[in-house]
Structure formats: C-alpha cells, structure tokens
mmCIF file of C-alpha atoms in Angstrom:
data_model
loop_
_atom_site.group_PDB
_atom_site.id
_atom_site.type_symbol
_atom_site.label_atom_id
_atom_site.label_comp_id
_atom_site.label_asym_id
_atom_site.label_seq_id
_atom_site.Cartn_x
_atom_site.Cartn_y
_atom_site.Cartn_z
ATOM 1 C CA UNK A 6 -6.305 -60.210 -18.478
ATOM 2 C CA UNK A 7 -5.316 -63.405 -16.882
ATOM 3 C CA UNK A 8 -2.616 -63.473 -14.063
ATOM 4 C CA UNK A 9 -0.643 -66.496 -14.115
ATOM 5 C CA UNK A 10 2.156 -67.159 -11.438
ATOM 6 C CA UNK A 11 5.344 -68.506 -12.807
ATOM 7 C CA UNK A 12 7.296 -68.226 -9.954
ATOM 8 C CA UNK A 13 9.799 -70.957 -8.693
ATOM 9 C CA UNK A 14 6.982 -72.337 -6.094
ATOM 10 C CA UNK A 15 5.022 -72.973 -9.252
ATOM 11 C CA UNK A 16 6.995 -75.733 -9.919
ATOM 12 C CA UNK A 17 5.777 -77.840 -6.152
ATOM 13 C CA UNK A 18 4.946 -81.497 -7.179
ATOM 14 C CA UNK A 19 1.955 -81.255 -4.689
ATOM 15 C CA UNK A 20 -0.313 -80.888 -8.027
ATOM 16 C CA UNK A 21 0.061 -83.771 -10.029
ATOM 17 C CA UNK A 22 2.362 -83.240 -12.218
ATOM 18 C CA UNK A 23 2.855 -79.342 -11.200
ATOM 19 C CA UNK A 24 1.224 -76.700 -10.079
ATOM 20 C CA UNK A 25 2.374 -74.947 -13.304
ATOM 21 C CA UNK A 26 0.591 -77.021 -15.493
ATOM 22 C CA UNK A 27 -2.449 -77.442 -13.051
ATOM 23 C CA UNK A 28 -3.068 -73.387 -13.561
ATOM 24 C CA UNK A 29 -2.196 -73.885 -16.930
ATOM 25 C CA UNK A 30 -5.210 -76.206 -17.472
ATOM 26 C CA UNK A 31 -7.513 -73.800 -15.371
ATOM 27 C CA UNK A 32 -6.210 -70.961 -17.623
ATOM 28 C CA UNK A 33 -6.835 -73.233 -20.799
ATOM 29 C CA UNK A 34 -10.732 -74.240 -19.685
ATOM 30 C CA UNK A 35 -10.840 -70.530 -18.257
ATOM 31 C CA UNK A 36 -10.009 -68.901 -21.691
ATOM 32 C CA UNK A 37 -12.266 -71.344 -24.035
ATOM 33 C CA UNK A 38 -14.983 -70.592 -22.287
ATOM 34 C CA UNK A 39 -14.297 -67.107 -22.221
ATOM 35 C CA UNK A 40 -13.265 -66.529 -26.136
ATOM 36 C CA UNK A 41 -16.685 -68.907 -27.373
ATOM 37 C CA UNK A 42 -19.271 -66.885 -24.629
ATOM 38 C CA UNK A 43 -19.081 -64.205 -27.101
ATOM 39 C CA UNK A 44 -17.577 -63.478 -30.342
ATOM 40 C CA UNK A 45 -16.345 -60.136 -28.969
ATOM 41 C CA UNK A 46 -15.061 -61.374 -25.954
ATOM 42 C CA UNK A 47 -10.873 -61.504 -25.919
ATOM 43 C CA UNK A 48 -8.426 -62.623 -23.253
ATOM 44 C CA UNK A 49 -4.530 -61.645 -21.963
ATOM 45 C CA UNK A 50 -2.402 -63.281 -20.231
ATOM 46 C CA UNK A 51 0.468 -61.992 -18.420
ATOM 47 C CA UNK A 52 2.623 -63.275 -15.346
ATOM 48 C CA UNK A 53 3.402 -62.021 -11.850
ATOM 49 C CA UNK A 54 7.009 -63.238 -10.864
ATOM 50 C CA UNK A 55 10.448 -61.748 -11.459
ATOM 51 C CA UNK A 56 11.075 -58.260 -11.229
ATOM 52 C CA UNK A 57 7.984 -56.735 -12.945
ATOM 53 C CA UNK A 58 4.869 -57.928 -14.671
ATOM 54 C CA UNK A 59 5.769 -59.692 -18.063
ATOM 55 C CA UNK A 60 2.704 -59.923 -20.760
ATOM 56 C CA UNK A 61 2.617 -62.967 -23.040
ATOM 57 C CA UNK A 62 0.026 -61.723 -25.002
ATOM 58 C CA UNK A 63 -2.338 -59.018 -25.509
ATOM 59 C CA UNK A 64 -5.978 -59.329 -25.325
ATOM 60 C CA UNK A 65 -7.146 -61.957 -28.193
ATOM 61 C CA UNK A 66 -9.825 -63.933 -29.170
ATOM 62 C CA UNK A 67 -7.067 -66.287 -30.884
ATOM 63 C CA UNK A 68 -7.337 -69.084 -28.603
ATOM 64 C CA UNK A 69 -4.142 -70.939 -29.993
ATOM 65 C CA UNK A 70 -2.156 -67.666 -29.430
ATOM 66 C CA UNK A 71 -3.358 -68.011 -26.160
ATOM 67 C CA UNK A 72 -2.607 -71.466 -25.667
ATOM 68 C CA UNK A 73 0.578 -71.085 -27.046
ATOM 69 C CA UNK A 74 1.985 -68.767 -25.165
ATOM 70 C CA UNK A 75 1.640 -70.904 -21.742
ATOM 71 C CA UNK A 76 4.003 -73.439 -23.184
#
C-alpha cells in the first residue's frame, strides 16, 4: 500500500507545478516498477488527510486503475 498525502499543504507551488503532482509522479514511477518486477506483485494506494484514512484502490496489478485513481 502506497500512502499519498492529499492534504491542503499538498497543494505548495514550491514543486514545480505542485507538490501533489510531484508525489504523484513518484507514485506513478514507484508503482510501474513495482507491478512489472513481478507478475504477482500488486499495489494500493490510499491517502492520509481528512478525518480518517481514505483507500482509492485496493491492491492491483492494474496499473491504469492505479494511475487513475491519482487523478
């Protein structure tokens, strides 16, 4: 499972063009290389801010379900 902040301090322009979409190219490169190590291998994704914890999507070796759900 991946951990991804989307809190309001996400949203800094100190990371060209956000720190949102910074982590959200980590998480992208992070989960490729992940999901093609090993056919078995899958990947979740859920975020941290708010009130609780939030998943986006269960562990998957879909990589465009996991890619989709960041945007």
């Amino acid at each position: 499972m991946i951990c991804i902040d989307n809190s309001e301090w996400m949203r800094n322009g100190d990371y060209s063009p956000s720190r949102f979409q910074a982590q959200a190219d980590a998480v992208s490169l992070i989960c490729g290389a992940k999901t093609q190590s090993n056919p078995e291998n899958t990947v979740g994704i859920l975020t941290m801010a708010g009130k609780g914890v939030r998943v986006l999507t269960t562990p998957t070796s879909d990589l465009g379900k996991i890619l989709a759900c960041m945007h």
